[in-house]
Every structure is written in structure tokens, then in C-alpha cells.
PDB file of C-alpha atoms and ligand atoms in Angstrom:
ATOM      1  CA  UNK A 214      80.077 103.517 121.226  1.00 90.00           C
ATOM      2  CA  UNK A 215      80.170  99.829 120.247  1.00 96.00           C
ATOM      3  CA  UNK A 216      82.566  97.818 118.132  1.00 98.00           C
ATOM      4  CA  UNK A 217      81.055  97.329 114.674  1.00 96.00           C
ATOM      5  CA  UNK A 218      82.311  93.728 114.554  1.00 96.00           C
ATOM      6  CA  UNK A 219      81.853  92.172 118.003  1.00 97.00           C
ATOM      7  CA  UNK A 220      79.551  94.752 119.673  1.00 97.00           C
ATOM      8  CA  UNK A 221      81.942  95.054 122.634  1.00 97.00           C
ATOM      9  CA  UNK A 222      82.941  98.502 123.944  1.00 97.00           C
ATOM     10  CA  UNK A 223      84.774 100.398 121.171  1.00 98.00           C
ATOM     11  CA  UNK A 224      88.110 102.127 121.835  1.00 97.00           C
ATOM     12  CA  UNK A 225      88.491 103.926 118.507  1.00 97.00           C
ATOM     13  CA  UNK A 226      86.114 105.615 116.114  1.00 96.00           C
ATOM     14  CA  UNK A 227      87.178 105.441 112.473  1.00 96.00           C
ATOM     15  CA  UNK A 228      85.231 107.955 110.403  1.00 95.00           C
ATOM     16  CA  UNK A 229      87.069 106.978 107.206  1.00 93.00           C
ATOM     17  CA  UNK A 230      85.461 103.537 107.410  1.00 94.00           C
ATOM     18  CA  UNK A 231      82.311 104.813 109.125  1.00 94.00           C
ATOM     19  CA  UNK A 232      82.989 102.344 111.924  1.00 97.00           C
ATOM     20  CA  UNK A 233      84.373 101.834 115.419  1.00 98.00           C
ATOM     21  CA  UNK A 234      86.426  98.976 116.856  1.00 98.00           C
ATOM     22  CA  UNK A 235      87.211  97.462 120.234  1.00 98.00           C
ATOM     23  CA  UNK A 236      90.884  96.894 121.140  1.00 98.00           C
ATOM     24  CA  UNK A 237      91.072  93.354 119.763  1.00 98.00           C
ATOM     25  CA  UNK A 238      89.127  93.988 116.509  1.00 98.00           C
ATOM     26  CA  UNK A 239      91.133  97.187 115.890  1.00 98.00           C
ATOM     27  CA  UNK A 240      94.446  95.349 116.226  1.00 97.00           C
ATOM     28  CA  UNK A 241      93.192  92.557 114.004  1.00 98.00           C
ATOM     29  CA  UNK A 242      92.140  95.149 111.382  1.00 98.00           C
ATOM     30  CA  UNK A 243      95.490  96.934 111.608  1.00 98.00           C
ATOM     31  CA  UNK A 244      97.577  93.773 111.203  1.00 98.00           C
ATOM     32  CA  UNK A 245      95.442  92.804 108.196  1.00 98.00           C
ATOM     33  CA  UNK A 246      96.106  96.205 106.590  1.00 98.00           C
ATOM     34  CA  UNK A 247      99.860  95.654 106.941  1.00 98.00           C
ATOM     35  CA  UNK A 248      99.585  92.093 105.615  1.00 98.00           C
ATOM     36  CA  UNK A 249      97.623  93.433 102.635  1.00 98.00           C
ATOM     37  CA  UNK A 250     100.283  96.099 101.957  1.00 98.00           C
ATOM     38  CA  UNK A 251     103.095  93.523 102.110  1.00 98.00           C
ATOM     39  CA  UNK A 252     101.358  91.102  99.805  1.00 98.00           C
ATOM     40  CA  UNK A 253      99.975  93.718  97.331  1.00 97.00           C
ATOM     41  CA  UNK A 254     103.449  95.230  96.951  1.00 97.00           C
ATOM     42  CA  UNK A 255     105.201  91.826  96.928  1.00 97.00           C
ATOM     43  CA  UNK A 256     107.439  93.413  99.568  1.00 98.00           C
ATOM     44  CA  UNK A 257     108.925  90.315 101.226  1.00 97.00           C
ATOM     45  CA  UNK A 258     108.068  86.811 102.367  1.00 97.00           C
ATOM     46  CA  UNK A 259     108.290  85.122 105.738  1.00 96.00           C
ATOM     47  CA  UNK A 260     111.737  83.576 105.173  1.00 95.00           C
ATOM     48  CA  UNK A 261     113.375  86.871 104.057  1.00 97.00           C
ATOM     49  CA  UNK A 262     115.202  88.780 106.813  1.00 98.00           C
ATOM     50  CA  UNK A 263     114.016  92.378 107.010  1.00 98.00           C
ATOM     51  CA  UNK A 264     116.019  95.260 108.420  1.00 98.00           C
ATOM     52  CA  UNK A 265     113.617  97.711 110.075  1.00 98.00           C
ATOM     53  CA  UNK A 266     114.871 101.298 110.166  1.00 98.00           C
ATOM     54  CA  UNK A 267     113.866 102.507 113.624  1.00 98.00           C
ATOM     55  CA  UNK A 268     114.166 106.168 114.525  1.00 98.00           C
ATOM     56  CA  UNK A 269     112.635 105.912 118.010  1.00 98.00           C
ATOM     57  CA  UNK A 270     109.386 107.512 116.820  1.00 98.00           C
ATOM     58  CA  UNK A 271     105.977 105.838 116.950  1.00 98.00           C
ATOM     59  CA  UNK A 272     105.707 104.725 113.330  1.00 98.00           C
ATOM     60  CA  UNK A 273     108.947 102.783 113.051  1.00 98.00           C
ATOM     61  CA  UNK A 274     108.563 101.139 116.478  1.00 98.00           C
ATOM     62  CA  UNK A 275     104.954 100.213 115.693  1.00 98.00           C
ATOM     63  CA  UNK A 276     106.122  98.748 112.380  1.00 98.00           C
ATOM     64  CA  UNK A 277     108.761  96.625 114.089  1.00 98.00           C
ATOM     65  CA  UNK A 278     106.221  95.421 116.659  1.00 98.00           C
ATOM     66  CA  UNK A 279     103.692  94.530 113.936  1.00 98.00           C
ATOM     67  CA  UNK A 280     106.217  92.639 111.812  1.00 98.00           C
ATOM     68  CA  UNK A 281     107.215  90.551 114.825  1.00 98.00           C
ATOM     69  CA  UNK A 282     103.558  89.786 115.597  1.00 98.00           C
ATOM     70  CA  UNK A 283     103.070  88.736 111.994  1.00 98.00           C
ATOM     71  CA  UNK A 284     105.997  86.313 112.317  1.00 98.00           C
ATOM     72  CA  UNK A 285     108.590  88.009 110.090  1.00 98.00           C
ATOM     73  CA  UNK A 286     112.340  87.688 110.654  1.00 98.00           C
ATOM     74  CA  UNK A 287     113.579  91.147 111.583  1.00 98.00           C
ATOM     75  CA  UNK A 288     116.407  93.147 113.091  1.00 98.00           C
ATOM     76  CA  UNK A 289     116.368  96.876 113.857  1.00 98.00           C
ATOM     77  CA  UNK A 290     118.739  99.511 112.533  1.00 98.00           C
ATOM     78  CA  UNK A 291     119.041 102.816 114.355  1.00 98.00           C
ATOM     79  CA  UNK A 292     121.089 105.704 112.987  1.00 98.00           C
ATOM     80  CA  UNK A 293     122.071 108.076 115.778  1.00 98.00           C
ATOM     81  CA  UNK A 294     122.220 111.386 113.894  1.00 98.00           C
ATOM     82  CA  UNK A 295     124.164 113.191 116.622  1.00 97.00           C
ATOM     83  CA  UNK A 296     121.483 115.862 117.216  1.00 97.00           C
ATOM     84  CA  UNK A 297     122.051 116.432 120.952  1.00 96.00           C
ATOM     85  CA  UNK A 298     119.374 115.321 123.429  1.00 97.00           C
ATOM     86  CA  UNK A 299     116.937 114.450 120.631  1.00 98.00           C
ATOM     87  CA  UNK A 300     119.258 111.742 119.293  1.00 98.00           C
ATOM     88  CA  UNK A 301     120.154 110.512 122.755  1.00 98.00           C
ATOM     89  CA  UNK A 302     116.492 110.007 123.743  1.00 98.00           C
ATOM     90  CA  UNK A 303     115.665 108.455 120.356  1.00 98.00           C
ATOM     91  CA  UNK A 304     118.410 105.857 120.797  1.00 98.00           C
ATOM     92  CA  UNK A 305     117.275 105.086 124.345  1.00 98.00           C
ATOM     93  CA  UNK A 306     113.711 104.464 123.120  1.00 98.00           C
ATOM     94  CA  UNK A 307     114.911 102.049 120.459  1.00 98.00           C
ATOM     95  CA  UNK A 308     117.273 100.260 122.848  1.00 98.00           C
ATOM     96  CA  UNK A 309     114.526  99.874 125.479  1.00 98.00           C
ATOM     97  CA  UNK A 310     112.133  98.494 122.872  1.00 98.00           C
ATOM     98  CA  UNK A 311     114.659  95.947 121.547  1.00 98.00           C
ATOM     99  CA  UNK A 312     115.901  94.919 125.002  1.00 98.00           C
ATOM    100  CA  UNK A 313     112.386  94.314 126.357  1.00 98.00           C
ATOM    101  CA  UNK A 314     111.639  91.966 123.445  1.00 97.00           C
ATOM    102  CA  UNK A 315     115.086  90.369 123.061  1.00 98.00           C
ATOM    103  CA  UNK A 316     115.513  91.672 119.493  1.00 98.00           C
ATOM    104  CA  UNK A 317     118.651  92.207 117.439  1.00 98.00           C
ATOM    105  CA  UNK A 318     119.479  95.899 117.091  1.00 98.00           C
ATOM    106  CA  UNK A 319     122.243  97.522 115.039  1.00 98.00           C
ATOM    107  CA  UNK A 320     123.254 101.057 115.990  1.00 98.00           C
ATOM    108  CA  UNK A 321     125.373 103.380 113.891  1.00 98.00           C
ATOM    109  CA  UNK A 322     126.439 106.647 115.513  1.00 97.00           C
ATOM    110  CA  UNK A 323     127.473 109.560 113.309  1.00 96.00           C
ATOM    111  CA  UNK A 324     129.337 111.314 116.102  1.00 95.00           C
ATOM    112  CA  UNK A 325     131.483 108.215 116.611  1.00 95.00           C
ATOM    113  CA  UNK A 326     132.031 107.606 112.906  1.00 95.00           C
ATOM    114  CA  UNK A 327     132.877 111.153 111.788  1.00 94.00           C
ATOM    115  CA  UNK A 328     133.334 113.184 114.966  1.00 94.00           C
ATOM    116  CA  UNK A 329     130.371 115.250 113.707  1.00 94.00           C
ATOM    117  CA  UNK A 330     126.584 115.062 113.884  1.00 96.00           C
ATOM    118  CA  UNK A 331     124.367 115.553 110.841  1.00 97.00           C
ATOM    119  CA  UNK A 332     123.790 119.250 111.553  1.00 96.00           C
ATOM    120  CA  UNK A 333     127.540 119.998 111.569  1.00 95.00           C
ATOM    121  CA  UNK A 334     128.029 117.871 108.459  1.00 96.00           C
ATOM    122  CA  UNK A 335     125.344 119.910 106.695  1.00 95.00           C
ATOM    123  CA  UNK A 336     126.912 123.153 107.910  1.00 95.00           C
ATOM    124  CA  UNK A 337     130.411 122.220 106.749  1.00 94.00           C
ATOM    125  CA  UNK A 338     129.077 121.380 103.302  1.00 95.00           C
ATOM    126  CA  UNK A 339     126.587 124.267 103.048  1.00 95.00           C
ATOM    127  CA  UNK A 340     123.732 121.825 102.507  1.00 94.00           C
ATOM    128  CA  UNK A 341     120.269 122.004 104.114  1.00 94.00           C
ATOM    129  CA  UNK A 342     120.300 119.626 107.119  1.00 95.00           C
ATOM    130  CA  UNK A 343     117.511 117.400 105.773  1.00 95.00           C
ATOM    131  CA  UNK A 344     119.167 117.058 102.391  1.00 95.00           C
ATOM    132  CA  UNK A 345     122.482 115.939 103.952  1.00 96.00           C
ATOM    133  CA  UNK A 346     120.538 113.702 106.329  1.00 97.00           C
ATOM    134  CA  UNK A 347     118.683 112.042 103.431  1.00 96.00           C
ATOM    135  CA  UNK A 348     121.908 111.324 101.535  1.00 96.00           C
ATOM    136  CA  UNK A 349     123.475 109.796 104.635  1.00 97.00           C
ATOM    137  CA  UNK A 350     120.439 107.707 105.577  1.00 97.00           C
ATOM    138  CA  UNK A 351     120.159 106.253 102.068  1.00 95.00           C
ATOM    139  CA  UNK A 352     123.837 105.294 102.129  1.00 96.00           C
ATOM    140  CA  UNK A 353     123.817 103.678 105.565  1.00 97.00           C
ATOM    141  CA  UNK A 354     120.495 101.849 105.156  1.00 97.00           C
ATOM    142  CA  UNK A 355     121.843 100.269 101.995  1.00 96.00           C
ATOM    143  CA  UNK A 356     125.391  99.657 103.196  1.00 96.00           C
ATOM    144  CA  UNK A 357     124.400  98.072 106.494  1.00 97.00           C
ATOM    145  CA  UNK A 358     121.601  95.982 104.924  1.00 97.00           C
ATOM    146  CA  UNK A 359     123.970  94.541 102.324  1.00 95.00           C
ATOM    147  CA  UNK A 360     126.875  94.017 104.747  1.00 96.00           C
ATOM    148  CA  UNK A 361     124.651  92.219 107.264  1.00 97.00           C
ATOM    149  CA  UNK A 362     122.714  90.124 104.746  1.00 97.00           C
ATOM    150  CA  UNK A 363     119.303  91.845 104.704  1.00 98.00           C
ATOM    151  CA  UNK A 364     117.843  92.069 101.193  1.00 97.00           C
ATOM    152  CA  UNK A 365     115.025  94.354 102.404  1.00 98.00           C
ATOM    153  CA  UNK A 366     114.899  97.584 104.423  1.00 98.00           C
ATOM    154  CA  UNK A 367     111.492  98.556 105.844  1.00 98.00           C
ATOM    155  CA  UNK A 368     110.680 102.089 106.986  1.00 98.00           C
ATOM    156  CA  UNK A 369     107.746 103.373 109.026  1.00 98.00           C
ATOM    157  CA  UNK A 370     106.326 105.854 106.484  1.00 98.00           C
ATOM    158  CA  UNK A 371     102.568 105.972 106.906  1.00 98.00           C
ATOM    159  CA  UNK A 372      99.606 107.143 104.811  1.00 98.00           C
ATOM    160  CA  UNK A 373      99.911 110.738 106.079  1.00 98.00           C
ATOM    161  CA  UNK A 374     103.617 110.863 105.124  1.00 98.00           C
ATOM    162  CA  UNK A 375     103.015 109.468 101.659  1.00 98.00           C
ATOM    163  CA  UNK A 376      99.934 111.591 100.937  1.00 98.00           C
ATOM    164  CA  UNK A 377     101.770 114.753 102.085  1.00 98.00           C
ATOM    165  CA  UNK A 378     104.738 113.874  99.910  1.00 98.00           C
ATOM    166  CA  UNK A 379     102.437 113.314  96.959  1.00 98.00           C
ATOM    167  CA  UNK A 380     100.740 116.664  97.526  1.00 98.00           C
ATOM    168  CA  UNK A 381     104.135 118.409  97.636  1.00 98.00           C
ATOM    169  CA  UNK A 382     105.291 116.666  94.458  1.00 98.00           C
ATOM    170  CA  UNK A 383     102.070 117.541  92.644  1.00 98.00           C
ATOM    171  CA  UNK A 384     102.059 121.177  93.740  1.00 98.00           C
ATOM    172  CA  UNK A 385     105.497 121.600  92.188  1.00 97.00           C
ATOM    173  CA  UNK A 386     104.878 119.111  89.342  1.00 98.00           C
ATOM    174  CA  UNK A 387     108.026 117.243  90.279  1.00 97.00           C
ATOM    175  CA  UNK A 388     107.579 114.583  87.605  1.00 97.00           C
ATOM    176  CA  UNK A 389     110.806 112.630  88.334  1.00 96.00           C
ATOM    177  CA  UNK A 390     109.797 112.412  92.007  1.00 97.00           C
ATOM    178  CA  UNK A 391     106.250 111.378  91.090  1.00 98.00           C
ATOM    179  CA  UNK A 392     107.681 108.630  88.892  1.00 97.00           C
ATOM    180  CA  UNK A 393     109.726 107.317  91.788  1.00 95.00           C
ATOM    181  CA  UNK A 394     107.104 107.689  94.532  1.00 97.00           C
ATOM    182  CA  UNK A 395     106.081 104.194  95.575  1.00 97.00           C
ATOM    183  CA  UNK A 396     105.811 102.058  98.724  1.00 98.00           C
ATOM    184  CA  UNK A 397     108.286  99.636  97.092  1.00 97.00           C
ATOM    185  CA  UNK A 398     111.623 100.635  95.588  1.00 95.00           C
ATOM    186  CA  UNK A 399     113.256  97.886  93.592  1.00 90.00           C
ATOM    187  CA  UNK A 400     116.652  96.402  94.443  1.00 89.00           C
ATOM    188  CA  UNK A 401     117.576  96.883  90.772  1.00 86.00           C
ATOM    189  CA  UNK A 402     118.830  93.369  90.321  1.00 83.00           C
ATOM    190  CA  UNK A 403     120.534  93.140  93.719  1.00 84.00           C
ATOM    191  CA  UNK A 404     122.497  96.415  93.442  1.00 86.00           C
ATOM    192  CA  UNK A 405     120.499  97.897  96.331  1.00 91.00           C
ATOM    193  CA  UNK A 406     118.558  96.564  99.269  1.00 96.00           C
ATOM    194  CA  UNK A 407     114.862  96.723  98.377  1.00 97.00           C
ATOM    195  CA  UNK A 408     113.113  99.599 100.245  1.00 97.00           C
ATOM    196  CA  UNK A 409     109.556  99.062 101.438  1.00 98.00           C
ATOM    197  CA  UNK A 410     106.911 100.979 103.420  1.00 98.00           C
ATOM    198  CA  UNK A 411     104.470  98.436 104.890  1.00 98.00           C
ATOM    199  CA  UNK A 412     102.460 101.104 106.803  1.00 98.00           C
ATOM    200  CA  UNK A 413     101.437 103.073 103.728  1.00 98.00           C
ATOM    201  CA  UNK A 414      97.755 102.082 104.074  1.00 98.00           C
ATOM    202  CA  UNK A 415      97.516 103.352 107.677  1.00 98.00           C
ATOM    203  CA  UNK A 416      97.072 106.959 108.827  1.00 98.00           C
ATOM    204  CA  UNK A 417      99.153 108.377 111.653  1.00 97.00           C
ATOM    205  CA  UNK A 418      96.134 108.445 113.982  1.00 97.00           C
ATOM    206  CA  UNK A 419      95.607 104.684 113.743  1.00 98.00           C
ATOM    207  CA  UNK A 420      99.298 103.983 114.303  1.00 98.00           C
ATOM    208  CA  UNK A 421      99.297 106.274 117.346  1.00 98.00           C
ATOM    209  CA  UNK A 422      96.290 104.327 118.700  1.00 98.00           C
ATOM    210  CA  UNK A 423      98.193 101.064 118.128  1.00 98.00           C
ATOM    211  CA  UNK A 424     101.195 102.297 120.127  1.00 98.00           C
ATOM    212  CA  UNK A 425      98.952 103.364 123.017  1.00 98.00           C
ATOM    213  CA  UNK A 426      97.060 100.072 123.094  1.00 98.00           C
ATOM    214  CA  UNK A 427     100.349  98.141 123.049  1.00 98.00           C
ATOM    215  CA  UNK A 428     102.099 100.458 125.518  1.00 98.00           C
ATOM    216  CA  UNK A 429     104.955 101.195 123.128  1.00 98.00           C
ATOM    217  CA  UNK A 430     107.105 104.036 124.409  1.00 98.00           C
ATOM    218  CA  UNK A 431     108.461 106.372 121.744  1.00 98.00           C
ATOM    219  CA  UNK A 432     109.984 109.810 121.391  1.00 98.00           C
ATOM    220  CA  UNK A 433     107.130 112.266 121.017  1.00 96.00           C
ATOM    221  CA  UNK A 434     109.230 115.290 119.991  1.00 96.00           C
ATOM    222  CA  UNK A 435     109.854 115.803 116.298  1.00 94.00           C
ATOM    223  CA  UNK A 436     113.447 116.197 115.090  1.00 96.00           C
ATOM    224  CA  UNK A 437     114.449 119.835 115.835  1.00 96.00           C
ATOM    225  CA  UNK A 438     115.599 120.216 112.227  1.00 96.00           C
ATOM    226  CA  UNK A 439     112.059 119.635 110.967  1.00 95.00           C
ATOM    227  CA  UNK A 440     110.868 123.022 112.269  1.00 92.00           C
ATOM    228  CA  UNK A 441     109.137 124.973 109.503  1.00 90.00           C
ATOM    229  CA  UNK A 442     109.173 121.990 107.106  1.00 94.00           C
ATOM    230  CA  UNK A 443     106.605 122.297 104.293  1.00 95.00           C
ATOM    231  CA  UNK A 444     105.585 118.694 104.994  1.00 96.00           C
ATOM    232  CA  UNK A 445     103.724 119.842 108.134  1.00 96.00           C
ATOM    233  CA  UNK A 446     101.697 122.359 106.091  1.00 97.00           C
ATOM    234  CA  UNK A 447     100.801 119.649 103.589  1.00 98.00           C
ATOM    235  CA  UNK A 448      99.805 117.301 106.409  1.00 98.00           C
ATOM    236  CA  UNK A 449      97.671 119.973 108.037  1.00 98.00           C
ATOM    237  CA  UNK A 450      95.930 120.709 104.730  1.00 98.00           C
ATOM    238  CA  UNK A 451      95.232 117.014 104.232  1.00 98.00           C
ATOM    239  CA  UNK A 452      93.935 116.734 107.815  1.00 98.00           C
ATOM    240  CA  UNK A 453      91.406 119.470 107.087  1.00 98.00           C
ATOM    241  CA  UNK A 454      90.316 117.677 103.928  1.00 98.00           C
ATOM    242  CA  UNK A 455      90.061 114.419 105.867  1.00 98.00           C
ATOM    243  CA  UNK A 456      87.885 116.101 108.480  1.00 97.00           C
ATOM    244  CA  UNK A 457      85.527 117.466 105.845  1.00 97.00           C
ATOM    245  CA  UNK A 458      85.608 114.297 103.782  1.00 97.00           C
ATOM    246  CA  UNK A 459      86.657 111.178 105.736  1.00 97.00           C
ATOM    247  CA  UNK A 460      88.756 108.842 103.597  1.00 97.00           C
ATOM    248  CA  UNK A 461      90.197 111.695 101.486  1.00 98.00           C
ATOM    249  CA  UNK A 462      93.836 110.819 102.250  1.00 98.00           C
ATOM    250  CA  UNK A 463      93.303 107.177 101.412  1.00 98.00           C
ATOM    251  CA  UNK A 464      91.531 108.016  98.125  1.00 98.00           C
ATOM    252  CA  UNK A 465      94.205 110.558  97.226  1.00 98.00           C
ATOM    253  CA  UNK A 466      97.245 108.323  97.778  1.00 98.00           C
ATOM    254  CA  UNK A 467      95.849 104.910  96.883  1.00 98.00           C
ATOM    255  CA  UNK A 468      94.160 106.469  93.847  1.00 98.00           C
ATOM    256  CA  UNK A 469      97.562 107.804  92.790  1.00 98.00           C
ATOM    257  CA  UNK A 470      99.127 104.354  93.161  1.00 98.00           C
ATOM    258  CA  UNK A 471      96.424 102.869  90.905  1.00 97.00           C
ATOM    259  CA  UNK A 472      96.980 105.508  88.206  1.00 96.00           C
ATOM    260  CA  UNK A 473     100.693 105.931  88.653  1.00 97.00           C
ATOM    261  CA  UNK A 474     102.125 103.636  85.989  1.00 96.00           C
ATOM    262  CA  UNK A 475      99.769 105.093  83.366  1.00 97.00           C
ATOM    263  CA  UNK A 476     100.477 108.721  84.292  1.00 96.00           C
ATOM    264  CA  UNK A 477     103.956 108.670  85.845  1.00 97.00           C
ATOM    265  CA  UNK A 478     105.677 105.434  84.764  1.00 97.00           C
ATOM    266  CA  UNK A 479     108.619 104.259  86.855  1.00 94.00           C
ATOM    267  CA  UNK A 480     111.766 105.101  84.881  1.00 90.00           C
ATOM    268  CA  UNK A 481     114.146 102.273  83.928  1.00 87.00           C
ATOM    269  CA  UNK A 482     117.332 102.019  86.046  1.00 82.00           C
ATOM    270  CA  UNK A 483     120.025 104.440  84.827  1.00 80.00           C
ATOM    271  CA  UNK A 484     122.199 102.842  82.155  1.00 79.00           C
ATOM    272  CA  UNK A 485     125.444 104.570  83.020  1.00 78.00           C
ATOM    273  CA  UNK A 486     125.387 103.579  86.708  1.00 82.00           C
ATOM    274  CA  UNK A 487     128.764 102.523  88.059  1.00 86.00           C
ATOM    275  CA  UNK A 488     130.163 101.571  91.475  1.00 91.00           C
ATOM    276  CA  UNK A 489     131.493 104.432  93.602  1.00 94.00           C
ATOM    277  CA  UNK A 490     135.294 104.264  93.577  1.00 95.00           C
ATOM    278  CA  UNK A 491     135.393 104.896  97.323  1.00 95.00           C
ATOM    279  CA  UNK A 492     132.502 102.964  98.905  1.00 94.00           C
ATOM    280  CA  UNK A 493     131.417 100.672  96.071  1.00 92.00           C
ATOM    281  CA  UNK A 494     127.726 101.628  96.175  1.00 92.00           C
ATOM    282  CA  UNK A 495     125.960 102.223  92.834  1.00 89.00           C
ATOM    283  CA  UNK A 496     126.352 105.791  91.562  1.00 91.00           C
ATOM    284  CA  UNK A 497     126.695 107.906  88.463  1.00 86.00           C
ATOM    285  CA  UNK A 498     130.221 109.157  87.938  1.00 87.00           C
ATOM    286  CA  UNK A 499     133.267 108.145  89.915  1.00 92.00           C
ATOM    287  CA  UNK A 500     132.101 108.908  93.445  1.00 93.00           C
ATOM    288  CA  UNK A 501     128.721 108.857  95.095  1.00 94.00           C
ATOM    289  CA  UNK A 502     127.030 111.841  96.754  1.00 95.00           C
ATOM    290  CA  UNK A 503     127.596 110.388 100.210  1.00 96.00           C
ATOM    291  CA  UNK A 504     131.382 110.005  99.798  1.00 96.00           C
ATOM    292  CA  UNK A 505     131.688 113.518  98.370  1.00 95.00           C
ATOM    293  CA  UNK A 506     129.627 114.897 101.271  1.00 96.00           C
ATOM    294  CA  UNK A 507     131.700 113.179 103.956  1.00 96.00           C
ATOM    295  CA  UNK A 508     134.977 114.122 102.310  1.00 94.00           C
ATOM    296  CA  UNK A 509     133.967 117.801 102.264  1.00 94.00           C
ATOM    297  CA  UNK A 510     132.582 117.733 105.796  1.00 94.00           C
ATOM    298  CA  UNK A 511     135.633 116.119 107.348  1.00 90.00           C
ATOM    299  CA  UNK A 512     138.323 117.839 105.240  1.00 83.00           C
ATOM    300  CA  UNK A 513     140.932 119.514 107.422  1.00 57.00           C
ATOM    301  CA  UNK A 514     140.935 123.246 106.570  1.00 56.00           C
ATOM    302  CA  UNK A 515     144.236 124.451 105.075  1.00 40.00           C
TER     303      UNK A 515
HETATM  304 FE1  LIG B 281     116.944 114.146 109.198  1.00 80.92          FE
HETATM  305 FE2  LIG B 281     115.732 115.513 111.143  1.00 80.92          FE
HETATM  306 FE3  LIG B 281     115.652 116.403 108.626  1.00 80.92          FE
HETATM  307 FE4  LIG B 281     114.282 114.232 109.310  1.00 80.92          FE
HETATM  308  S1  LIG B 281     113.930 116.324 110.057  1.00 80.92           S
HETATM  309  S2  LIG B 281     115.543 114.478 107.492  1.00 80.92           S
HETATM  310  S3  LIG B 281     115.652 113.313 110.821  1.00 80.92           S
HETATM  311  S4  LIG B 281     117.482 116.198 109.921  1.00 80.92           S
END
């Protein structure tokens, strides 16, 4: 198998482009895809500091590595969710990555902050773990970005993640979610840090190849709380479609993005949004979901 561009020995076959690339041409292609995503979405410019949310998994570490190669100003943010050995190994992976490259890394540990991990917090509040986890991540990404002077938070969501999410939203006709699904979430006039997903054009397989070629060590295990998640079924279904029809995921998700504003227009920011009386983050009503969650989880039983 030869590289389509330089005719050297190919290291990866890419059926969705009916091509194959050698190591150097593949990495060049991949960096160009990320550059294209950043510029098409007007995500951020070279002088803007970007906070990269790094879980310790391959996507977020690959994203951080790519942004550095492209010359962006970055720091990493790792939330240690307090899920036993999984969280411990995840943090180690992120620390090793940052240390080896001399990068700034911010770590926030739930166990230290609340005396509880995310699973106990969910239990105490009778919420599904992933729902509590999502509320907490949103709060901390925003809080830490604003406190530390990062107008943008970048996450490692890839094409498979976004296409699976789209499939789930369509199957249930979740119109409000479809309206909000985008690789760029606005800062709403500076109330929030802008949230961006620069890997949305790249499938998981290509990101995995990038991490292997660049010898990036990451935690291979999925979060134990993700067991049985519908997202895996959606991904598997899309993988079968991709196998039968290479490029299907790309057409599905990028086609949606092209049609989105006509079919599912982004709603205007809520008019009655206020600042949470406890933490000051934007919310509807007096207190935000995060503050109510933490208050319930840490309340001393009477
Ligand atoms: Fe959080 Fe784990 Fe659920 Fe992901 S799978 S949302 S990391 S608890």
C-alpha cells in the first residue's frame, strides 16, 4: 500500500477518502482538518489562550498535542471525578503528558473539594451519574476558564461522538437539543467561556492513529459509569453504516451542520437569565443547577 500523495509506504488506509497516507502526509492531513474546523467555526485565533479540557483519554490528549503543534496558546484542565482507580490513572496520564512537554496544567479534584466523588454525589441526589457529571463539568469548565482568563474551552469531541449524539437526538426528536448541537457554543456576550470542538471533522479511528504515531499514552479504559450507555449502540450502528458506505458519518454530521440553521435554528439566549446567587454563574432562577446539586449532596442528614 502506497501513500496517495508522496508514493512512500502508507501507514493508514482511509476508505472514506478512498486513499492511503504515509506517516508524514497523514499528520499533515490531520492538522489541516483541525485548522479547517477552527477557521470554519471561527473558534479562536492564535493570540487567544485556550483551555483544553483533558480527561486522560486519546481524543483530548491528541487535541492538546495538535493545538500545540499548530502554535496555539494553551493550558490543560483536568477534572478528577473521584471514580477510584479510573480517575487516578486518568490524572496520571494527563500529568505525564503535560510534564513531558512542559505545559501548564490545572487540576481540580472532586474528592478534595467536596469529600465525595461524582458517583457518590449522584447517589446522594438521586441523579443518574452522567447527568450529575455533566452539570458539574459544565460549571467547572466555565468557572475555571473565567477565573484563569481563558475565553475559550476546547474539548476533544470527535466526529463519532457528534454523529452518535445527532443520531440519538434525531431518534427521539429532541428539537431543543438539535437546535443547540454545534461544534461552537457562543460565549453569549462574555457570560460564558466559548465552548469549541476542534476535532469534529475527524473520526475516532484517525485520532487513534495519530496518538499511536506520536506515541501519546492515554487511558484506554472507558469510564466505568459509561457501561450500557446508548451512545455506544449509536456509535456501533454508525460504524456499520460507515463500513457499508465509507464517508457516511461525515455526510451525516457535516450535512446536518449545513442544514441546521434552516431546520433547527439556534435559539436566542434566554431573556430571563440571571446570575446564580451563590456562585455567580448565569442561570435561570435564583440558584444554578450545580449549586443546588452540591448543596443536596453535601447536606448533613438531620
Ligand atoms: Fe462522567 Fe463517566 Fe458519565 Fe462520562 S461516562 S459523563 S465521565 S460519569
